[in-house]
CSV table of C-alpha atoms in Angstrom, one decimal:
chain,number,residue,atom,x,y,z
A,1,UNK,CA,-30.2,-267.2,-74.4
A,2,UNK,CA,-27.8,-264.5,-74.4
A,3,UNK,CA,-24.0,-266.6,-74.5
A,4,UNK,CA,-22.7,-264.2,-71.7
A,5,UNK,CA,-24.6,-265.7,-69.0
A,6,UNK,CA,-25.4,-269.5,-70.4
A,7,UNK,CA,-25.2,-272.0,-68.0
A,8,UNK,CA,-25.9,-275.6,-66.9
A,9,UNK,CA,-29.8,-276.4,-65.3
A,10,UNK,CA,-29.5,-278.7,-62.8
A,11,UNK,CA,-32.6,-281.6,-63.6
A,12,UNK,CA,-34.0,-282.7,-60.3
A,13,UNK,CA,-35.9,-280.7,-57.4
A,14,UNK,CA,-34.8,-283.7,-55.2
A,15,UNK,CA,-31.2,-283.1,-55.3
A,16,UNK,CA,-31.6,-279.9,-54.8
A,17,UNK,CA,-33.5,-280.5,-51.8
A,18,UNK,CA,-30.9,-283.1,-50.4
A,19,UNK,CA,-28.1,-279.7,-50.7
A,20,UNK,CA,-31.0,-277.4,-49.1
A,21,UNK,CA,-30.5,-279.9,-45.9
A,22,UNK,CA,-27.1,-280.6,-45.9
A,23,UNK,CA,-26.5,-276.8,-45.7
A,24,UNK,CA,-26.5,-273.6,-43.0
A,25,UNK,CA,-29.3,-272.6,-44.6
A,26,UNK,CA,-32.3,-272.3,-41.6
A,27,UNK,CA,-35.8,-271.2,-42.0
A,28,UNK,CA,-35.4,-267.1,-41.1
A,29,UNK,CA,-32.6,-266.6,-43.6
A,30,UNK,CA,-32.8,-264.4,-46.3
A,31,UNK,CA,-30.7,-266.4,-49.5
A,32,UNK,CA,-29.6,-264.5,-52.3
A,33,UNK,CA,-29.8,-266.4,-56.0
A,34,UNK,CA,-27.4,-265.4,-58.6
A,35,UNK,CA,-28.8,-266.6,-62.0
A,36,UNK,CA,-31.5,-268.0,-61.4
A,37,UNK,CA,-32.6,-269.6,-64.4
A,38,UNK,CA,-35.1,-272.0,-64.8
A,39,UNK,CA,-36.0,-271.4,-61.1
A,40,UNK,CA,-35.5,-275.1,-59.7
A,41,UNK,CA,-33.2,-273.8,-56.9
A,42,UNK,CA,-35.3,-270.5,-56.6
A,43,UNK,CA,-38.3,-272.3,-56.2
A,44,UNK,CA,-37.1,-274.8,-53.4
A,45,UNK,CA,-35.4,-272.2,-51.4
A,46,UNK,CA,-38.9,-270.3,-51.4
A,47,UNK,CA,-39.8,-273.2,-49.3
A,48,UNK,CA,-37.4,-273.3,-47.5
A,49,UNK,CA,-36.1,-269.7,-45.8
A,50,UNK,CA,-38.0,-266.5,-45.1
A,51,UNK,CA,-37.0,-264.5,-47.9
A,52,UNK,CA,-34.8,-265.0,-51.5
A,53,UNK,CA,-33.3,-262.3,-54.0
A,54,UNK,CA,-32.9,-264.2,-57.3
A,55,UNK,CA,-30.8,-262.1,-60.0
A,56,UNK,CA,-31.2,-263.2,-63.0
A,57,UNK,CA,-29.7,-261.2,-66.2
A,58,UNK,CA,-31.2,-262.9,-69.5
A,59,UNK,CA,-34.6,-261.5,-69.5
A,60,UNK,CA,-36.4,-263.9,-71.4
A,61,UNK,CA,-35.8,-266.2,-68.4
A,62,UNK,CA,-36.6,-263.3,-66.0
A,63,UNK,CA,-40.0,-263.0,-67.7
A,64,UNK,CA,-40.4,-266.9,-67.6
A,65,UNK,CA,-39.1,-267.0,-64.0
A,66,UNK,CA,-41.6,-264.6,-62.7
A,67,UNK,CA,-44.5,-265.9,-64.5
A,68,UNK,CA,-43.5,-269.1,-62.6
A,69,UNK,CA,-43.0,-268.1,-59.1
A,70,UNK,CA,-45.7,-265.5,-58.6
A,71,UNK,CA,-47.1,-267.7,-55.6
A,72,UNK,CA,-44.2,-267.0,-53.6
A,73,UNK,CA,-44.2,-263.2,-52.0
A,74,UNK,CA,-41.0,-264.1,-50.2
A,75,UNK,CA,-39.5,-263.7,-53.7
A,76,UNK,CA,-38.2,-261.0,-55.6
A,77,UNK,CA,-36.9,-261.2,-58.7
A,78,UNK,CA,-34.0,-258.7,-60.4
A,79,UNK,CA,-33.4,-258.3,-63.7
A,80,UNK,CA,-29.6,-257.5,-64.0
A,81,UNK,CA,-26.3,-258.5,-63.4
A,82,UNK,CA,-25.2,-259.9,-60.2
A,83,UNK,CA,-22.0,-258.0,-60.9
A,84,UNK,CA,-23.4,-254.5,-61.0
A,85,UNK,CA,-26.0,-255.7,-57.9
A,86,UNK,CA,-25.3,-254.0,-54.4
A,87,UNK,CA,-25.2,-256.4,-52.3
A,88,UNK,CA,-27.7,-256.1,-49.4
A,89,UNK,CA,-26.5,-254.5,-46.0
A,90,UNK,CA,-28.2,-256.9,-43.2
A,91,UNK,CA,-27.4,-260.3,-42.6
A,92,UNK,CA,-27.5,-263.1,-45.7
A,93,UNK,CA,-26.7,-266.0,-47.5
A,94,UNK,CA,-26.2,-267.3,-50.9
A,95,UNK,CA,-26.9,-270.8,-52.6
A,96,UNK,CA,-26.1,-270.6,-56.3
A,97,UNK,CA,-25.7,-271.9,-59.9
A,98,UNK,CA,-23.7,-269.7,-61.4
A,99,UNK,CA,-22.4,-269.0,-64.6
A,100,UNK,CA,-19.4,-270.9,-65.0
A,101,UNK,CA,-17.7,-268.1,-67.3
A,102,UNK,CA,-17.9,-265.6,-64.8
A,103,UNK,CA,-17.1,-267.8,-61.9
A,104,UNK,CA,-13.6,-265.3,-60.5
A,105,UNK,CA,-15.7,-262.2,-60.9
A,106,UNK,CA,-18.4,-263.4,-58.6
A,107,UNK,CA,-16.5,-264.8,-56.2
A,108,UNK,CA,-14.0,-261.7,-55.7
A,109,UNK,CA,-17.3,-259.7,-55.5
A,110,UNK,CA,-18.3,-262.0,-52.6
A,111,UNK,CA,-14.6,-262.3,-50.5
A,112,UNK,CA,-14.3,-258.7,-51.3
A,113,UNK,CA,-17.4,-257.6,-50.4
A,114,UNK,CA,-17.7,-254.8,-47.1
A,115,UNK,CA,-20.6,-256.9,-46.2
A,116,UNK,CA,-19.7,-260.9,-47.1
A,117,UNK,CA,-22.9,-263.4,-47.1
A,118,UNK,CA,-22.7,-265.3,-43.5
A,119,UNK,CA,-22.0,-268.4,-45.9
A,120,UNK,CA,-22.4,-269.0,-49.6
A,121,UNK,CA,-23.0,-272.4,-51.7
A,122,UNK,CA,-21.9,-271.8,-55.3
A,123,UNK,CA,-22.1,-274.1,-58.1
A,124,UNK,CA,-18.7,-274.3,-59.9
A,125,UNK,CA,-16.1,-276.3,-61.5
A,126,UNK,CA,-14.2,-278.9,-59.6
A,127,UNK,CA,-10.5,-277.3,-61.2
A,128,UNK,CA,-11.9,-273.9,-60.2
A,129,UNK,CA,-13.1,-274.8,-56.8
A,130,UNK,CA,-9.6,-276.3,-55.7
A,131,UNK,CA,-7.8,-273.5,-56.5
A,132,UNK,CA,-9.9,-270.8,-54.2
A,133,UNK,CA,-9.9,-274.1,-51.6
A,134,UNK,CA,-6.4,-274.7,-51.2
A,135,UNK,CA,-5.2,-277.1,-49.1
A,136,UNK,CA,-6.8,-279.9,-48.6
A,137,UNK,CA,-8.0,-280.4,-52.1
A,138,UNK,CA,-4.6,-278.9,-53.8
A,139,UNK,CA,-1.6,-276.8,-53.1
A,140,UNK,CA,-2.7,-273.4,-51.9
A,141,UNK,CA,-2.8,-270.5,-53.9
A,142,UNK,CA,-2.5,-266.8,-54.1
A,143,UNK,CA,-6.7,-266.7,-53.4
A,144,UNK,CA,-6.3,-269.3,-51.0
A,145,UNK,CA,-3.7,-268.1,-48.8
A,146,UNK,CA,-4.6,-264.2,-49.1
A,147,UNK,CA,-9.1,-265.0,-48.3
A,148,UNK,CA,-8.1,-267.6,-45.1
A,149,UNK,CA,-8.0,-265.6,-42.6
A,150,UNK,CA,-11.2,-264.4,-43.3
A,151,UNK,CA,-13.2,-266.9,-45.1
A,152,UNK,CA,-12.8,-270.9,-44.9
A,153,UNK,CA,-13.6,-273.0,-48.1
A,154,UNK,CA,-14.7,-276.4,-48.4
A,155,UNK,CA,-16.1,-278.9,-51.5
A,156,UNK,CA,-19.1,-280.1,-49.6
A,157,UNK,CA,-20.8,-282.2,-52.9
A,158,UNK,CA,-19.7,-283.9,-56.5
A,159,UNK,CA,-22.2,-283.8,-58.6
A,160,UNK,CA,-22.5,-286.3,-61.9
A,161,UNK,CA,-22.8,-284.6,-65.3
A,162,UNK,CA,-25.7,-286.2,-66.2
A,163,UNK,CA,-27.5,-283.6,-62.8
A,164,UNK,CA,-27.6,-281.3,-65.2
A,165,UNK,CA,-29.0,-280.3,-68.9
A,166,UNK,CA,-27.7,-279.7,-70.8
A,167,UNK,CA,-24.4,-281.9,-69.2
A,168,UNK,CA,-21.7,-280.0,-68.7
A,169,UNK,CA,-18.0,-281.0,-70.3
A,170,UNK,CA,-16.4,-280.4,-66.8
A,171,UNK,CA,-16.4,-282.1,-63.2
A,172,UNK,CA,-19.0,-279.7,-61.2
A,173,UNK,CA,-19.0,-279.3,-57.4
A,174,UNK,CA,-20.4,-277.5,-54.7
A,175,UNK,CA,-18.4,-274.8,-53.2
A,176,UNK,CA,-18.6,-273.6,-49.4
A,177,UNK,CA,-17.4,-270.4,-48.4
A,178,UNK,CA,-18.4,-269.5,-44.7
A,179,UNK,CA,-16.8,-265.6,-43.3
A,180,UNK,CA,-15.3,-266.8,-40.3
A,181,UNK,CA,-16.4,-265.3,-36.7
A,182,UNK,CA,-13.1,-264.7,-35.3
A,183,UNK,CA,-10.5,-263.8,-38.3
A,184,UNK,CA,-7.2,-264.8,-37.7
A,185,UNK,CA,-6.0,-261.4,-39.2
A,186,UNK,CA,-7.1,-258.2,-37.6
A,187,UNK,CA,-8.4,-255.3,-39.4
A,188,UNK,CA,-5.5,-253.0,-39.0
A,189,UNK,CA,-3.5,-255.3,-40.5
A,190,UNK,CA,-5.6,-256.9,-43.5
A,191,UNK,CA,-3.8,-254.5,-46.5
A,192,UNK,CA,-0.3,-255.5,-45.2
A,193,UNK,CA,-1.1,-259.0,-44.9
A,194,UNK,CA,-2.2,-259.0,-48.4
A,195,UNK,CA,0.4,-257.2,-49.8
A,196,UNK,CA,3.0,-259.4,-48.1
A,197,UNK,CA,1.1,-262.8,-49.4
A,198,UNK,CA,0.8,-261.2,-53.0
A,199,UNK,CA,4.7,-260.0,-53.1
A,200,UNK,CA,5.9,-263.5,-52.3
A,201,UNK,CA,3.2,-264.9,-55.2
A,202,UNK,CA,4.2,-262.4,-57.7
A,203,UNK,CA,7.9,-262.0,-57.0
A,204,UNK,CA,8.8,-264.1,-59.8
A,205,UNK,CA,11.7,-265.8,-58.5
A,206,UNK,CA,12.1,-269.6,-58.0
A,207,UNK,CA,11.8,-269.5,-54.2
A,208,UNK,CA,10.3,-267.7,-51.7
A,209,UNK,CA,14.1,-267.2,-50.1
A,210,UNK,CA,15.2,-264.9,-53.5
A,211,UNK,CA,11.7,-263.7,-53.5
A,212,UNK,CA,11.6,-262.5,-49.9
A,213,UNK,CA,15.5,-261.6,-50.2
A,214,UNK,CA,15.1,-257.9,-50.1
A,215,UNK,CA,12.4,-258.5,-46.8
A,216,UNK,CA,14.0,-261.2,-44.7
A,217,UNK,CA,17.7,-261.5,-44.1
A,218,UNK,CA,19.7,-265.0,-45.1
A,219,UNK,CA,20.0,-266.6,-41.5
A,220,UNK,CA,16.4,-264.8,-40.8
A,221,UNK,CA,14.7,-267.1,-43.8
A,222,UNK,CA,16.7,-270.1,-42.9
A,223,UNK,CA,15.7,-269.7,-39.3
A,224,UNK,CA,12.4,-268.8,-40.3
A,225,UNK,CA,12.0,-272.4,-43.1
A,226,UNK,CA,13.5,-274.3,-39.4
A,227,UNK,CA,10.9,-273.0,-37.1
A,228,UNK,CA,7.8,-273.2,-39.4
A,229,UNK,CA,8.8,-276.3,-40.6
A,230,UNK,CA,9.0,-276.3,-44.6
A,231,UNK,CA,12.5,-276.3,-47.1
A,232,UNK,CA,14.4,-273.4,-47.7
A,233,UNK,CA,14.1,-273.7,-51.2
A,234,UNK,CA,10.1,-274.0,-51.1
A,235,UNK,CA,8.2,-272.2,-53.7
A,236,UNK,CA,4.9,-270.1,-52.4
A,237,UNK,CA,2.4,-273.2,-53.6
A,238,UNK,CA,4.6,-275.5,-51.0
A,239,UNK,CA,3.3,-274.0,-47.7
A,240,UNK,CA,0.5,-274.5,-46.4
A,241,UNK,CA,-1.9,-271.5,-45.0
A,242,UNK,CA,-0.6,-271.8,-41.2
A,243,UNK,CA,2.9,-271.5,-42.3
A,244,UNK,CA,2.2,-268.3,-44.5
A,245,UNK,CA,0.4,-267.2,-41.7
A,246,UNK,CA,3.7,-267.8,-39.3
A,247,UNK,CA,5.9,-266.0,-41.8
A,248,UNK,CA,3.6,-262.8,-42.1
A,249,UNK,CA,3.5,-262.7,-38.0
A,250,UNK,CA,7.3,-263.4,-37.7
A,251,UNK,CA,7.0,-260.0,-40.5
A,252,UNK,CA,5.3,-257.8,-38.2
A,253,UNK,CA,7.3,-258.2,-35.2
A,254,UNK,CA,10.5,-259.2,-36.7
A,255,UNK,CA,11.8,-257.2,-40.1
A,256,UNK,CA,12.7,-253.9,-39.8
A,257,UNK,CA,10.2,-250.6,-41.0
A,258,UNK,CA,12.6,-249.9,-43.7
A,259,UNK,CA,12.8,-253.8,-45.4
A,260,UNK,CA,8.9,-253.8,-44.1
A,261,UNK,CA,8.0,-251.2,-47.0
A,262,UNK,CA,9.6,-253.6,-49.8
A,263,UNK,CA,6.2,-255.3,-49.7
A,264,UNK,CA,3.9,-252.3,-49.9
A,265,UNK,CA,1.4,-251.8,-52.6
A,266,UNK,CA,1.7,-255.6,-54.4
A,267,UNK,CA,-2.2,-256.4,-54.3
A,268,UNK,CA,-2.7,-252.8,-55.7
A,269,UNK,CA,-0.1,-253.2,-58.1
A,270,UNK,CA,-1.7,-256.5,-59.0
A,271,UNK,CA,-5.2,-255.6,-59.1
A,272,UNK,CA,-4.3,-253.0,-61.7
A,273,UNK,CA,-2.8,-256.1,-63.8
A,274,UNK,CA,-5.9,-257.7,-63.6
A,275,UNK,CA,-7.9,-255.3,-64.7
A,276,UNK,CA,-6.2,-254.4,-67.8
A,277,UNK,CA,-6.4,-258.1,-68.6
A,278,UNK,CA,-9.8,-258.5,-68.1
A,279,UNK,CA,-10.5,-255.0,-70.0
A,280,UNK,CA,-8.6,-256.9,-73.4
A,281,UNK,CA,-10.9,-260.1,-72.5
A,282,UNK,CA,-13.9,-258.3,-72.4
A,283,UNK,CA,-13.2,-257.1,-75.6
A,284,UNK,CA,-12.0,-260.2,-77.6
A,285,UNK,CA,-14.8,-261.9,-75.9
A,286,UNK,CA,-17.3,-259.1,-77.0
A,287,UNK,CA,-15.9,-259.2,-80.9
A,288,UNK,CA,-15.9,-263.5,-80.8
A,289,UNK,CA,-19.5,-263.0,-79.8
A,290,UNK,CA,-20.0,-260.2,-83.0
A,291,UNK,CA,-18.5,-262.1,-85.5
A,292,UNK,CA,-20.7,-265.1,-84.4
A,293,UNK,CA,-24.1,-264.0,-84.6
């Protein structure tokens, strides 16, 4: 199997079938698969919902996985990578077992997405999954904070290492992510509220009161830390998400235009970052992989 996309199988049809039921999933949903493997999810969600898209980008187990599955028409299989996939346009969900080594790029494609799955189930380390969580499971973070207000995240099962073969070296657990009916952000305001959330992660100062300095005035922050209820000195992974979301409100209607624009273009700026990082991953990753085979 190619090394890019190798990943952990889980072992039993019943367990799967126990996270089927303890899910949103309902019988007229269509449920998107990303690497599908083996098929053991695939195959119990064809029995379950009215129509699955499993991706799957090694094509020795494409070949295997169709072979397997061609009693099911509510299937369809692709044989590519969920990253270059466009998503479909009506209503839909995922339920996953995904690639552990590609775990940030497929859930940014999700959050990100102009049309987010109703709910997704993903498959993913335990340290991984408490990061995009947050709060309750860990401090928040810059993902956290910044995908709340659209999306809400819960661990909804631990798995045992031995669910899986081969076993996997890491704690494993099931990820929800659910796009929320009613944001608590509105559209209009969505790139500010990111930018403002990314300039007080980024800022590299040792508080959010120096890192906000040039946005909020002294008495406004100390006033601010008072009425929201967390120390002046707190760093951005010491509030929790309704706190950020009271400092980006007090924001809108409470700093002038011209300290308002100190914020503008931080989640560009970083997403440019990230890119060029990944780019030099990608390609240490791609001459590891030469000099091994």
């Amino acid at each position: 199997m190619n090394l890019k996309h190798s990943q952990n199988f889980l072992r039993k049809p019943e367990l799967v079938n126990e996270l089927l039921k303890k899910s949103s999933l309902q019988k007229d949903d269509t449920v998107l698969e990303i690497g599908s493997g083996k098929g053991i999810i695939t195959e119990a969600l064809a029995k379950s919902v009215k129509s699955v898209i499993a991706i799957e980008a090694d094509t020795g187990l494409y070949n295997e996985l169709s072979e397997k599955l061609r009693q099911f028409p509510n299937v369809k299989i692709h044989n590519l990578d969920f990253l270059q996939y466009d998503l479909p346009k009506g209503q839909y969900k995922i339920f996953s077992n995904i690639p552990f080594n590609i775990t940030a790029e497929i859930i940014k494609k999700i959050v990100e997405a102009q049309n987010a799955p109703e709910h997704s189930y993903l498959i993913v380390q335990e340290e991984a999954a408490k990061k995009y969580a947050g709060q309750p499971y860990g401090k928040e973070t810059l993902f956290s904070v910044v995908n709340k207000p659209w999306f809400g995240f819960s661990i909804t099962h631990k798995f045992r290492r031995t669910d899986f073969n081969p076993a996997p070296k890491v704690d494993t657990v099931l990820l929800s992510i659910q796009k929320l009916v009613q944001p608590s952000i509105q559209s209009s305001q969505a790139a500010k509220y990111k930018d403002f959330v990314t300039y007080g992660f980024t800022s590299l100062r040792p508080n959010l009161k120096k890192g906000y300095k040039n946005v909020f005035g002294h008495i406004q922050f100390l006033k601010l830390a008072d009425e929201l209820k967390f120390p002046s000195d707190a760093k951005p992974t010491d509030l929790n998400f309704e706190q950020w979301l009271g400092m980006f409100n007090y924001f809108l209607n409470g700093v002038e235009p011209r300290r308002q624009r100190q914020i503008l273009g931080s989640s560009e700026k970083l997403g440019r970052q990230q890119k060029t990082l990944d780019k030099i991953h990608r390609t240490r990753t791609a001459k590891n992989w030469q000099h091994a085979k």
